[in-house]
Amino acid sequence: MYDQDLFFPAVGETARALFKRHVQTVEVETFSYCNRVCSYCPNATYDRRSFTSFMPAEHLTKIARGLMEIDYDRSLVLSHYNEPLSHDSIVEQIALFRQIVPNASISIYSNGDYLTRSMFDRLAKAGLDDLFVSIHLGATEAYDDEKVLARVAKLSRELDIPADILRLERGKLIVAAFKTTALKKFVMFERNYNALGSNRGGSLPVLSYRAVREAPCFFPFHTFNVSYGGNISPCCQIRGDIPIYADTIIGNIGAFDSIFDAYGSAKAAEWRRDLYAASPKSGPCQHCHEGIVPLDAAGNATRVAQLAAIAADPRRIVHADAV
């Protein structure tokens, strides 16, 4: 059962305690550029190739300072919809967060196009824990098991690091683990996104083929996602930098005194109320199938009763200092 305070605006010590207790993943997009335009990614429609915009230093400082205050020791992902290895600054940023938040588990997600042995060694030295490489094929290429396996073998040779195939579901999914002690985890993977992918909060209509969602979601409770411009989205599926999401973002990190006040804001609490129980979802969540919380009838009935009590609670009234 979640803290009742998660469903109401919170600031200061209350917000800090909620963040520390519940947030399991902080995702920070330190710059914008991505070199690929995969058909199953919003980057195919919303430009990320013609410019490189870096997250303002004051935003990075605010995030790092906040995580340091609570001795954050969970997942810290320094990538989002960008390609983190396309710019050398990622090495400095990993080293910075490793120094300031020493107990965090730092990871990045990459397409592997810029991954060389030299870069791998620099990432490890800077303090990276986990590296996840997506085996994207060409922008118009259909998923192909043999091509995916060939790319795993090619990167293994180039890095001089052996790799084992952990999982192979023909036509669906391949996962490989690279055997190295330099990182805690180095995984290369690919799945057939045209069959198994997400519509990214409705930004990819071609993948909006599923029934209307009713299942609850854990993302607004357990994740904190900041895009390169500082916009905070309720989950990793909703990009904070594209116009269709202008009304859905929680706000810009520059407008909050701390990451905790952003997590405890009225908009964030509203997202948590909306996604807590099983009911027809709308907007970007309508056809999403990510972050699902499985519930039986009894579990959902309990949540519905909680929401009824929350609706009657005077703390639902939003005060100016809690927005």
PDB file of C-alpha atoms in Angstrom:
ATOM      1  CA  MET A   1       0.000   0.000   0.000  1.00  0.00           C
ATOM      2  CA  TYR A   2       1.327   3.426  -0.964  1.00  0.00           C
ATOM      3  CA  ASP A   3       1.680   6.415   1.363  1.00  0.00           C
ATOM      4  CA  GLN A   4      -1.490   8.485   1.279  1.00  0.00           C
ATOM      5  CA  ASP A   5       0.695  11.588   0.918  1.00  0.00           C
ATOM      6  CA  LEU A   6       1.594  10.469  -2.626  1.00  0.00           C
ATOM      7  CA  PHE A   7      -1.881  11.452  -3.785  1.00  0.00           C
ATOM      8  CA  PHE A   8      -1.780  15.035  -2.522  1.00  0.00           C
ATOM      9  CA  PRO A   9       0.513  18.014  -3.199  1.00  0.00           C
ATOM     10  CA  ALA A  10       3.596  17.917  -0.974  1.00  0.00           C
ATOM     11  CA  VAL A  11       6.620  20.139  -0.470  1.00  0.00           C
ATOM     12  CA  GLY A  12       9.705  20.304   1.735  1.00  0.00           C
ATOM     13  CA  GLU A  13      10.472  17.427   4.078  1.00  0.00           C
ATOM     14  CA  THR A  14       7.299  15.533   3.177  1.00  0.00           C
ATOM     15  CA  ALA A  15       8.150  15.577  -0.521  1.00  0.00           C
ATOM     16  CA  ARG A  16      11.769  14.620   0.201  1.00  0.00           C
ATOM     17  CA  ALA A  17      10.676  11.629   2.283  1.00  0.00           C
ATOM     18  CA  LEU A  18       8.244  10.483  -0.425  1.00  0.00           C
ATOM     19  CA  PHE A  19      10.921  10.695  -3.112  1.00  0.00           C
ATOM     20  CA  LYS A  20      13.458   8.795  -1.018  1.00  0.00           C
ATOM     21  CA  ARG A  21      10.973   6.085  -0.096  1.00  0.00           C
ATOM     22  CA  HIS A  22       9.393   5.474  -3.491  1.00  0.00           C
ATOM     23  CA  VAL A  23      11.556   6.565  -6.436  1.00  0.00           C
ATOM     24  CA  GLN A  24      13.482   3.618  -7.847  1.00  0.00           C
ATOM     25  CA  THR A  25      14.674   5.079 -11.157  1.00  0.00           C
ATOM     26  CA  VAL A  26      15.849   8.595 -12.008  1.00  0.00           C
ATOM     27  CA  GLU A  27      16.269   9.141 -15.744  1.00  0.00           C
ATOM     28  CA  VAL A  28      18.196  12.211 -16.893  1.00  0.00           C
ATOM     29  CA  GLU A  29      18.685  13.164 -20.546  1.00  0.00           C
ATOM     30  CA  THR A  30      21.873  15.221 -20.469  1.00  0.00           C
ATOM     31  CA  PHE A  31      21.661  16.308 -24.127  1.00  0.00           C
ATOM     32  CA  SER A  32      19.330  15.939 -27.091  1.00  0.00           C
ATOM     33  CA  TYR A  33      21.128  14.396 -30.080  1.00  0.00           C
ATOM     34  CA  CYS A  34      20.409  10.970 -31.520  1.00  0.00           C
ATOM     35  CA  ASN A  35      21.853   9.760 -34.809  1.00  0.00           C
ATOM     36  CA  ARG A  36      19.058   7.296 -35.604  1.00  0.00           C
ATOM     37  CA  VAL A  37      15.442   7.617 -36.753  1.00  0.00           C
ATOM     38  CA  CYS A  38      14.035   4.178 -35.903  1.00  0.00           C
ATOM     39  CA  SER A  39      10.437   3.752 -37.049  1.00  0.00           C
ATOM     40  CA  TYR A  40       9.381   2.556 -33.581  1.00  0.00           C
ATOM     41  CA  CYS A  41      10.797   5.652 -31.837  1.00  0.00           C
ATOM     42  CA  PRO A  42       9.388   9.212 -31.711  1.00  0.00           C
ATOM     43  CA  ASN A  43      12.745  10.383 -33.113  1.00  0.00           C
ATOM     44  CA  ALA A  44      11.481   9.242 -36.524  1.00  0.00           C
ATOM     45  CA  THR A  45       8.934  12.073 -36.387  1.00  0.00           C
ATOM     46  CA  TYR A  46      10.354  14.580 -33.904  1.00  0.00           C
ATOM     47  CA  ASP A  47      13.779  15.837 -34.928  1.00  0.00           C
ATOM     48  CA  ARG A  48      16.797  14.923 -32.810  1.00  0.00           C
ATOM     49  CA  ARG A  49      19.431  14.915 -35.588  1.00  0.00           C
ATOM     50  CA  SER A  50      19.725  18.521 -36.723  1.00  0.00           C
ATOM     51  CA  PHE A  51      20.824  19.980 -33.387  1.00  0.00           C
ATOM     52  CA  THR A  52      22.482  19.180 -30.081  1.00  0.00           C
ATOM     53  CA  SER A  53      21.092  20.934 -27.026  1.00  0.00           C
ATOM     54  CA  PHE A  54      22.622  20.272 -23.614  1.00  0.00           C
ATOM     55  CA  MET A  55      20.772  20.201 -20.321  1.00  0.00           C
ATOM     56  CA  PRO A  56      21.542  23.490 -18.520  1.00  0.00           C
ATOM     57  CA  ALA A  57      24.197  23.137 -15.829  1.00  0.00           C
ATOM     58  CA  GLU A  58      21.833  24.483 -13.185  1.00  0.00           C
ATOM     59  CA  HIS A  59      19.394  21.640 -13.902  1.00  0.00           C
ATOM     60  CA  LEU A  60      22.116  19.004 -13.614  1.00  0.00           C
ATOM     61  CA  THR A  61      23.287  20.614 -10.373  1.00  0.00           C
ATOM     62  CA  LYS A  62      19.775  20.627  -8.915  1.00  0.00           C
ATOM     63  CA  ILE A  63      19.312  16.938  -9.731  1.00  0.00           C
ATOM     64  CA  ALA A  64      22.729  15.927  -8.412  1.00  0.00           C
ATOM     65  CA  ARG A  65      22.340  18.009  -5.245  1.00  0.00           C
ATOM     66  CA  GLY A  66      18.949  16.494  -4.519  1.00  0.00           C
ATOM     67  CA  LEU A  67      20.152  12.934  -4.997  1.00  0.00           C
ATOM     68  CA  MET A  68      23.150  13.660  -2.780  1.00  0.00           C
ATOM     69  CA  GLU A  69      20.880  14.985   0.001  1.00  0.00           C
ATOM     70  CA  ILE A  70      19.093  11.638   0.303  1.00  0.00           C
ATOM     71  CA  ASP A  71      22.157   9.477  -0.428  1.00  0.00           C
ATOM     72  CA  TYR A  72      20.302   8.041  -3.416  1.00  0.00           C
ATOM     73  CA  ASP A  73      21.265   4.391  -3.923  1.00  0.00           C
ATOM     74  CA  ARG A  74      18.964   3.179  -6.686  1.00  0.00           C
ATOM     75  CA  SER A  75      18.965   3.337 -10.484  1.00  0.00           C
ATOM     76  CA  LEU A  76      20.249   6.502 -12.200  1.00  0.00           C
ATOM     77  CA  VAL A  77      19.907   6.377 -15.995  1.00  0.00           C
ATOM     78  CA  LEU A  78      21.869   9.054 -17.879  1.00  0.00           C
ATOM     79  CA  SER A  79      20.025   8.673 -21.176  1.00  0.00           C
ATOM     80  CA  HIS A  80      16.489   8.979 -22.505  1.00  0.00           C
ATOM     81  CA  TYR A  81      15.628   9.506 -26.204  1.00  0.00           C
ATOM     82  CA  ASN A  82      19.153  10.627 -27.056  1.00  0.00           C
ATOM     83  CA  GLU A  83      22.248   8.644 -27.983  1.00  0.00           C
ATOM     84  CA  PRO A  84      24.475   9.216 -24.935  1.00  0.00           C
ATOM     85  CA  LEU A  85      27.711   8.002 -26.543  1.00  0.00           C
ATOM     86  CA  SER A  86      27.482  10.477 -29.423  1.00  0.00           C
ATOM     87  CA  HIS A  87      29.202  13.148 -27.314  1.00  0.00           C
ATOM     88  CA  ASP A  88      32.194  12.847 -25.008  1.00  0.00           C
ATOM     89  CA  SER A  89      30.436  14.854 -22.301  1.00  0.00           C
ATOM     90  CA  ILE A  90      28.696  11.668 -21.150  1.00  0.00           C
ATOM     91  CA  VAL A  91      31.968  10.454 -19.639  1.00  0.00           C
ATOM     92  CA  GLU A  92      32.314  13.633 -17.576  1.00  0.00           C
ATOM     93  CA  GLN A  93      28.682  13.446 -16.488  1.00  0.00           C
ATOM     94  CA  ILE A  94      29.026   9.854 -15.335  1.00  0.00           C
ATOM     95  CA  ALA A  95      32.128  10.799 -13.354  1.00  0.00           C
ATOM     96  CA  LEU A  96      30.318  13.815 -11.853  1.00  0.00           C
ATOM     97  CA  PHE A  97      27.326  11.812 -10.666  1.00  0.00           C
ATOM     98  CA  ARG A  98      29.574   8.996  -9.439  1.00  0.00           C
ATOM     99  CA  GLN A  99      31.414  11.498  -7.242  1.00  0.00           C
ATOM    100  CA  ILE A 100      28.306  13.284  -5.956  1.00  0.00           C
ATOM    101  CA  VAL A 101      26.008  10.257  -5.646  1.00  0.00           C
ATOM    102  CA  PRO A 102      28.489   7.438  -4.959  1.00  0.00           C
ATOM    103  CA  ASN A 103      25.912   4.794  -4.075  1.00  0.00           C
ATOM    104  CA  ALA A 104      23.695   5.226  -7.131  1.00  0.00           C
ATOM    105  CA  SER A 105      23.627   2.473  -9.753  1.00  0.00           C
ATOM    106  CA  ILE A 106      24.533   4.442 -12.891  1.00  0.00           C
ATOM    107  CA  SER A 107      23.512   3.118 -16.293  1.00  0.00           C
ATOM    108  CA  ILE A 108      23.026   4.254 -19.883  1.00  0.00           C
ATOM    109  CA  TYR A 109      21.080   2.929 -22.850  1.00  0.00           C
ATOM    110  CA  SER A 110      22.859   3.207 -26.200  1.00  0.00           C
ATOM    111  CA  ASN A 111      22.429   2.093 -29.798  1.00  0.00           C
ATOM    112  CA  GLY A 112      26.093   1.067 -29.810  1.00  0.00           C
ATOM    113  CA  ASP A 113      27.030   3.019 -32.935  1.00  0.00           C
ATOM    114  CA  TYR A 114      29.699   5.008 -31.087  1.00  0.00           C
ATOM    115  CA  LEU A 115      30.847   2.236 -28.772  1.00  0.00           C
ATOM    116  CA  THR A 116      34.541   1.470 -29.208  1.00  0.00           C
ATOM    117  CA  ARG A 117      36.924  -0.297 -26.870  1.00  0.00           C
ATOM    118  CA  SER A 118      38.415   3.049 -25.925  1.00  0.00           C
ATOM    119  CA  MET A 119      34.993   4.471 -25.078  1.00  0.00           C
ATOM    120  CA  PHE A 120      34.090   1.330 -23.132  1.00  0.00           C
ATOM    121  CA  ASP A 121      37.222   1.666 -20.997  1.00  0.00           C
ATOM    122  CA  ARG A 122      36.536   5.351 -20.367  1.00  0.00           C
ATOM    123  CA  LEU A 123      32.957   4.637 -19.302  1.00  0.00           C
ATOM    124  CA  ALA A 124      34.120   1.976 -16.868  1.00  0.00           C
ATOM    125  CA  LYS A 125      36.814   4.244 -15.441  1.00  0.00           C
ATOM    126  CA  ALA A 126      34.312   7.085 -14.995  1.00  0.00           C
ATOM    127  CA  GLY A 127      32.159   4.870 -12.798  1.00  0.00           C
ATOM    128  CA  LEU A 128      29.449   3.420 -15.046  1.00  0.00           C
ATOM    129  CA  ASP A 129      27.763   0.363 -13.551  1.00  0.00           C
ATOM    130  CA  ASP A 130      25.522  -0.948 -16.315  1.00  0.00           C
ATOM    131  CA  LEU A 131      25.526  -0.593 -20.095  1.00  0.00           C
ATOM    132  CA  PHE A 132      22.497  -1.605 -22.166  1.00  0.00           C
ATOM    133  CA  VAL A 133      22.923  -1.641 -25.941  1.00  0.00           C
ATOM    134  CA  SER A 134      19.918  -1.887 -28.261  1.00  0.00           C
ATOM    135  CA  ILE A 135      20.662  -3.768 -31.487  1.00  0.00           C
ATOM    136  CA  HIS A 136      18.762  -1.479 -33.836  1.00  0.00           C
ATOM    137  CA  LEU A 137      18.876  -2.400 -37.514  1.00  0.00           C
ATOM    138  CA  GLY A 138      18.382   0.093 -40.335  1.00  0.00           C
ATOM    139  CA  ALA A 139      15.537   2.591 -40.104  1.00  0.00           C
ATOM    140  CA  THR A 140      13.470   0.710 -42.702  1.00  0.00           C
ATOM    141  CA  GLU A 141      14.722  -2.823 -42.004  1.00  0.00           C
ATOM    142  CA  ALA A 142      12.367  -5.429 -40.609  1.00  0.00           C
ATOM    143  CA  TYR A 143      13.376  -7.359 -37.524  1.00  0.00           C
ATOM    144  CA  ASP A 144      15.698 -10.233 -38.423  1.00  0.00           C
ATOM    145  CA  ASP A 145      17.131 -12.728 -35.918  1.00  0.00           C
ATOM    146  CA  GLU A 146      20.233 -13.480 -37.962  1.00  0.00           C
ATOM    147  CA  LYS A 147      21.105  -9.817 -38.477  1.00  0.00           C
ATOM    148  CA  VAL A 148      20.697  -9.182 -34.759  1.00  0.00           C
ATOM    149  CA  LEU A 149      22.930 -12.139 -33.865  1.00  0.00           C
ATOM    150  CA  ALA A 150      25.518 -10.963 -36.398  1.00  0.00           C
ATOM    151  CA  ARG A 151      25.621  -7.537 -34.767  1.00  0.00           C
ATOM    152  CA  VAL A 152      26.193  -9.105 -31.355  1.00  0.00           C
ATOM    153  CA  ALA A 153      29.109 -11.104 -32.762  1.00  0.00           C
ATOM    154  CA  LYS A 154      30.543  -8.041 -34.513  1.00  0.00           C
ATOM    155  CA  LEU A 155      30.525  -5.887 -31.382  1.00  0.00           C
ATOM    156  CA  SER A 156      32.003  -8.747 -29.350  1.00  0.00           C
ATOM    157  CA  ARG A 157      34.938  -8.934 -31.787  1.00  0.00           C
ATOM    158  CA  GLU A 158      35.419  -5.169 -31.913  1.00  0.00           C
ATOM    159  CA  LEU A 159      35.488  -4.823 -28.124  1.00  0.00           C
ATOM    160  CA  ASP A 160      37.362  -8.087 -27.572  1.00  0.00           C
ATOM    161  CA  ILE A 161      34.767  -9.079 -24.966  1.00  0.00           C
ATOM    162  CA  PRO A 162      33.059 -12.483 -25.246  1.00  0.00           C
ATOM    163  CA  ALA A 163      29.253 -12.574 -25.313  1.00  0.00           C
ATOM    164  CA  ASP A 164      26.730 -15.282 -24.496  1.00  0.00           C
ATOM    165  CA  ILE A 165      23.182 -15.431 -25.829  1.00  0.00           C
ATOM    166  CA  LEU A 166      20.960 -15.461 -22.749  1.00  0.00           C
ATOM    167  CA  ARG A 167      17.588 -15.497 -24.458  1.00  0.00           C
ATOM    168  CA  LEU A 168      16.437 -16.151 -28.001  1.00  0.00           C
ATOM    169  CA  GLU A 169      12.765 -16.097 -28.953  1.00  0.00           C
ATOM    170  CA  ARG A 170      12.681 -16.445 -32.718  1.00  0.00           C
ATOM    171  CA  GLY A 171      11.036 -13.499 -34.404  1.00  0.00           C
ATOM    172  CA  LYS A 172      10.547 -11.712 -31.084  1.00  0.00           C
ATOM    173  CA  LEU A 173      13.531 -11.132 -28.822  1.00  0.00           C
ATOM    174  CA  ILE A 174      17.276 -11.658 -28.408  1.00  0.00           C
ATOM    175  CA  VAL A 175      19.313 -10.850 -25.276  1.00  0.00           C
ATOM    176  CA  ALA A 176      23.094 -11.232 -25.000  1.00  0.00           C
ATOM    177  CA  ALA A 177      25.368 -10.751 -21.987  1.00  0.00           C
ATOM    178  CA  PHE A 178      28.967  -9.571 -22.441  1.00  0.00           C
ATOM    179  CA  LYS A 179      31.350 -11.199 -19.986  1.00  0.00           C
ATOM    180  CA  THR A 180      33.438  -8.493 -18.340  1.00  0.00           C
ATOM    181  CA  THR A 181      34.362  -7.476 -14.817  1.00  0.00           C
ATOM    182  CA  ALA A 182      34.752  -3.815 -15.828  1.00  0.00           C
ATOM    183  CA  LEU A 183      31.004  -3.236 -15.405  1.00  0.00           C
ATOM    184  CA  LYS A 184      28.386  -4.836 -13.209  1.00  0.00           C
ATOM    185  CA  LYS A 185      26.212  -5.512 -16.228  1.00  0.00           C
ATOM    186  CA  PHE A 186      26.737  -5.230 -19.991  1.00  0.00           C
ATOM    187  CA  VAL A 187      23.724  -6.402 -21.969  1.00  0.00           C
ATOM    188  CA  MET A 188      22.943  -6.177 -25.675  1.00  0.00           C
ATOM    189  CA  PHE A 189      19.355  -6.768 -26.734  1.00  0.00           C
ATOM    190  CA  GLU A 190      16.767  -6.322 -29.438  1.00  0.00           C
ATOM    191  CA  ARG A 191      13.097  -7.104 -29.744  1.00  0.00           C
ATOM    192  CA  ASN A 192      10.675  -6.984 -32.628  1.00  0.00           C
ATOM    193  CA  TYR A 193       9.263  -3.562 -31.827  1.00  0.00           C
ATOM    194  CA  ASN A 194       6.726  -3.686 -34.639  1.00  0.00           C
ATOM    195  CA  ALA A 195       5.110  -6.598 -32.828  1.00  0.00           C
ATOM    196  CA  LEU A 196       6.116  -5.978 -29.214  1.00  0.00           C
ATOM    197  CA  GLY A 197       6.851  -2.257 -29.069  1.00  0.00           C
ATOM    198  CA  SER A 198       5.117   0.610 -27.305  1.00  0.00           C
ATOM    199  CA  ASN A 199       3.282   3.497 -28.962  1.00  0.00           C
ATOM    200  CA  ARG A 200       5.272   5.828 -26.694  1.00  0.00           C
ATOM    201  CA  GLY A 201       2.304   7.521 -25.102  1.00  0.00           C
ATOM    202  CA  GLY A 202       0.456   7.837 -28.407  1.00  0.00           C
ATOM    203  CA  SER A 203       3.275   9.563 -30.305  1.00  0.00           C
ATOM    204  CA  LEU A 204       3.492   6.512 -32.596  1.00  0.00           C
ATOM    205  CA  PRO A 205      -0.057   5.964 -33.897  1.00  0.00           C
ATOM    206  CA  VAL A 206       1.096   3.012 -35.989  1.00  0.00           C
ATOM    207  CA  LEU A 207       1.536   1.058 -32.736  1.00  0.00           C
ATOM    208  CA  SER A 208      -1.747   2.207 -31.176  1.00  0.00           C
ATOM    209  CA  TYR A 209      -3.543  -1.013 -31.975  1.00  0.00           C
ATOM    210  CA  ARG A 210      -4.282  -2.315 -28.497  1.00  0.00           C
ATOM    211  CA  ALA A 211      -7.554  -2.093 -26.575  1.00  0.00           C
ATOM    212  CA  VAL A 212      -8.124   0.835 -24.230  1.00  0.00           C
ATOM    213  CA  ARG A 213      -5.998   0.357 -21.148  1.00  0.00           C
ATOM    214  CA  GLU A 214      -7.538  -0.155 -17.731  1.00  0.00           C
ATOM    215  CA  ALA A 215      -4.563  -1.514 -15.777  1.00  0.00           C
ATOM    216  CA  PRO A 216      -2.868   0.646 -13.114  1.00  0.00           C
ATOM    217  CA  CYS A 217       0.665   1.942 -13.716  1.00  0.00           C
ATOM    218  CA  PHE A 218       3.699   2.113 -11.444  1.00  0.00           C
ATOM    219  CA  PHE A 219       5.708   4.711 -13.384  1.00  0.00           C
ATOM    220  CA  PRO A 220       4.429   7.930 -11.718  1.00  0.00           C
ATOM    221  CA  PHE A 221       5.171   6.403  -8.318  1.00  0.00           C
ATOM    222  CA  HIS A 222       8.608   4.923  -8.917  1.00  0.00           C
ATOM    223  CA  THR A 223      10.282   6.976 -11.678  1.00  0.00           C
ATOM    224  CA  PHE A 224      11.482  10.545 -12.124  1.00  0.00           C
ATOM    225  CA  ASN A 225      12.163  11.499 -15.759  1.00  0.00           C
ATOM    226  CA  VAL A 226      13.812  14.722 -16.935  1.00  0.00           C
ATOM    227  CA  SER A 227      14.376  15.546 -20.613  1.00  0.00           C
ATOM    228  CA  TYR A 228      17.316  17.635 -21.867  1.00  0.00           C
ATOM    229  CA  GLY A 229      15.373  20.919 -21.623  1.00  0.00           C
ATOM    230  CA  GLY A 230      14.370  20.250 -18.030  1.00  0.00           C
ATOM    231  CA  ASN A 231      10.780  19.143 -18.586  1.00  0.00           C
ATOM    232  CA  ILE A 232       9.642  16.444 -16.174  1.00  0.00           C
ATOM    233  CA  SER A 233       7.323  13.787 -17.552  1.00  0.00           C
ATOM    234  CA  PRO A 234       5.258  11.307 -15.527  1.00  0.00           C
ATOM    235  CA  CYS A 235       6.970   8.342 -17.205  1.00  0.00           C
ATOM    236  CA  CYS A 236       9.658   7.377 -19.693  1.00  0.00           C
ATOM    237  CA  GLN A 237       7.068   6.772 -22.423  1.00  0.00           C
ATOM    238  CA  ILE A 238       6.019  10.435 -22.516  1.00  0.00           C
ATOM    239  CA  ARG A 239       8.643  12.710 -24.036  1.00  0.00           C
ATOM    240  CA  GLY A 240       8.885  16.066 -22.368  1.00  0.00           C
ATOM    241  CA  ASP A 241      10.112  17.945 -25.437  1.00  0.00           C
ATOM    242  CA  ILE A 242       7.344  17.441 -28.004  1.00  0.00           C
ATOM    243  CA  PRO A 243       4.224  19.602 -28.422  1.00  0.00           C
ATOM    244  CA  ILE A 244       1.606  16.871 -28.070  1.00  0.00           C
ATOM    245  CA  TYR A 245       2.662  16.426 -24.444  1.00  0.00           C
ATOM    246  CA  ALA A 246       2.683  20.100 -23.473  1.00  0.00           C
ATOM    247  CA  ASP A 247      -0.343  19.652 -21.187  1.00  0.00           C
ATOM    248  CA  THR A 248       0.840  16.384 -19.679  1.00  0.00           C
ATOM    249  CA  ILE A 249       4.291  17.236 -18.351  1.00  0.00           C
ATOM    250  CA  ILE A 250       4.636  17.811 -14.620  1.00  0.00           C
ATOM    251  CA  GLY A 251       6.593  21.015 -15.180  1.00  0.00           C
ATOM    252  CA  ASN A 252      10.106  22.250 -15.795  1.00  0.00           C
ATOM    253  CA  ILE A 253      12.719  21.470 -13.192  1.00  0.00           C
ATOM    254  CA  GLY A 254      13.805  25.107 -13.230  1.00  0.00           C
ATOM    255  CA  ALA A 255      10.436  26.110 -11.774  1.00  0.00           C
ATOM    256  CA  PHE A 256      10.822  23.964  -8.657  1.00  0.00           C
ATOM    257  CA  ASP A 257      13.032  24.556  -5.641  1.00  0.00           C
ATOM    258  CA  SER A 258      14.079  20.893  -5.685  1.00  0.00           C
ATOM    259  CA  ILE A 259      13.515  17.577  -7.416  1.00  0.00           C
ATOM    260  CA  PHE A 260      11.493  16.600  -4.356  1.00  0.00           C
ATOM    261  CA  ASP A 261       9.031  19.456  -4.764  1.00  0.00           C
ATOM    262  CA  ALA A 262       8.620  18.445  -8.417  1.00  0.00           C
ATOM    263  CA  TYR A 263       7.865  14.853  -7.394  1.00  0.00           C
ATOM    264  CA  GLY A 264       5.414  16.115  -4.791  1.00  0.00           C
ATOM    265  CA  SER A 265       3.751  18.687  -7.053  1.00  0.00           C
ATOM    266  CA  ALA A 266       0.005  18.837  -7.637  1.00  0.00           C
ATOM    267  CA  LYS A 267       0.401  17.629 -11.235  1.00  0.00           C
ATOM    268  CA  ALA A 268       2.489  14.620 -10.189  1.00  0.00           C
ATOM    269  CA  ALA A 269      -0.032  13.720  -7.474  1.00  0.00           C
ATOM    270  CA  GLU A 270      -2.827  13.970 -10.038  1.00  0.00           C
ATOM    271  CA  TRP A 271      -1.046  11.500 -12.309  1.00  0.00           C
ATOM    272  CA  ARG A 272      -0.700   9.064  -9.423  1.00  0.00           C
ATOM    273  CA  ARG A 273      -4.403   9.316  -8.573  1.00  0.00           C
ATOM    274  CA  ASP A 274      -5.408   8.791 -12.200  1.00  0.00           C
ATOM    275  CA  LEU A 275      -3.248   5.700 -12.648  1.00  0.00           C
ATOM    276  CA  TYR A 276      -3.720   4.029  -9.275  1.00  0.00           C
ATOM    277  CA  ALA A 277      -6.767   1.828  -9.939  1.00  0.00           C
ATOM    278  CA  ALA A 278      -8.083  -0.175 -12.878  1.00  0.00           C
ATOM    279  CA  SER A 279     -10.292   2.073 -14.987  1.00  0.00           C
ATOM    280  CA  PRO A 280     -10.373   3.153 -18.655  1.00  0.00           C
ATOM    281  CA  LYS A 281      -7.379   5.389 -19.347  1.00  0.00           C
ATOM    282  CA  SER A 282      -7.273   8.320 -21.749  1.00  0.00           C
ATOM    283  CA  GLY A 283      -4.759  10.628 -23.369  1.00  0.00           C
ATOM    284  CA  PRO A 284      -1.221   9.258 -23.703  1.00  0.00           C
ATOM    285  CA  CYS A 285      -2.105   6.254 -21.522  1.00  0.00           C
ATOM    286  CA  GLN A 286      -5.064   5.096 -23.604  1.00  0.00           C
ATOM    287  CA  HIS A 287      -3.268   2.341 -25.542  1.00  0.00           C
ATOM    288  CA  CYS A 288      -0.051   2.069 -23.532  1.00  0.00           C
ATOM    289  CA  HIS A 289       0.924  -1.343 -22.185  1.00  0.00           C
ATOM    290  CA  GLU A 290       4.038  -0.368 -20.223  1.00  0.00           C
ATOM    291  CA  GLY A 291       4.382  -0.147 -16.436  1.00  0.00           C
ATOM    292  CA  ILE A 292       1.394  -2.384 -15.815  1.00  0.00           C
ATOM    293  CA  VAL A 293       0.520  -3.359 -12.236  1.00  0.00           C
ATOM    294  CA  PRO A 294      -1.370  -6.676 -12.222  1.00  0.00           C
ATOM    295  CA  LEU A 295      -4.329  -6.618  -9.832  1.00  0.00           C
ATOM    296  CA  ASP A 296      -6.993  -9.126  -8.918  1.00  0.00           C
ATOM    297  CA  ALA A 297     -10.575  -7.983  -8.238  1.00  0.00           C
ATOM    298  CA  ALA A 298     -10.016  -7.693  -4.487  1.00  0.00           C
ATOM    299  CA  GLY A 299      -6.838  -5.665  -4.901  1.00  0.00           C
ATOM    300  CA  ASN A 300      -8.526  -3.270  -7.272  1.00  0.00           C
ATOM    301  CA  ALA A 301     -11.543  -2.895  -4.995  1.00  0.00           C
ATOM    302  CA  THR A 302      -9.195  -1.823  -2.215  1.00  0.00           C
ATOM    303  CA  ARG A 303      -7.623   0.792  -4.474  1.00  0.00           C
ATOM    304  CA  VAL A 304     -11.010   2.110  -5.585  1.00  0.00           C
ATOM    305  CA  ALA A 305     -12.039   2.527  -1.952  1.00  0.00           C
ATOM    306  CA  GLN A 306      -8.797   4.358  -1.204  1.00  0.00           C
ATOM    307  CA  LEU A 307      -9.383   6.734  -4.104  1.00  0.00           C
ATOM    308  CA  ALA A 308     -12.902   7.452  -2.868  1.00  0.00           C
ATOM    309  CA  ALA A 309     -11.486   8.452   0.504  1.00  0.00           C
ATOM    310  CA  ILE A 310      -8.803  10.534  -1.177  1.00  0.00           C
ATOM    311  CA  ALA A 311     -11.431  12.370  -3.257  1.00  0.00           C
ATOM    312  CA  ALA A 312     -13.121  13.500  -0.057  1.00  0.00           C
ATOM    313  CA  ASP A 313      -9.907  14.583   1.662  1.00  0.00           C
ATOM    314  CA  PRO A 314      -9.477  18.376   1.946  1.00  0.00           C
ATOM    315  CA  ARG A 315      -5.810  18.022   1.015  1.00  0.00           C
ATOM    316  CA  ARG A 316      -7.032  17.669  -2.585  1.00  0.00           C
ATOM    317  CA  ILE A 317      -7.365  21.477  -2.519  1.00  0.00           C
ATOM    318  CA  VAL A 318      -4.313  22.830  -4.323  1.00  0.00           C
ATOM    319  CA  HIS A 319      -2.533  25.712  -2.630  1.00  0.00           C
ATOM    320  CA  ALA A 320      -0.328  28.098  -4.562  1.00  0.00           C
ATOM    321  CA  ASP A 321       2.832  26.944  -2.806  1.00  0.00           C
ATOM    322  CA  ALA A 322       2.133  23.289  -3.660  1.00  0.00           C
ATOM    323  CA  VAL A 323       1.837  23.545  -7.454  1.00  0.00           C
TER     324      VAL A 323
END
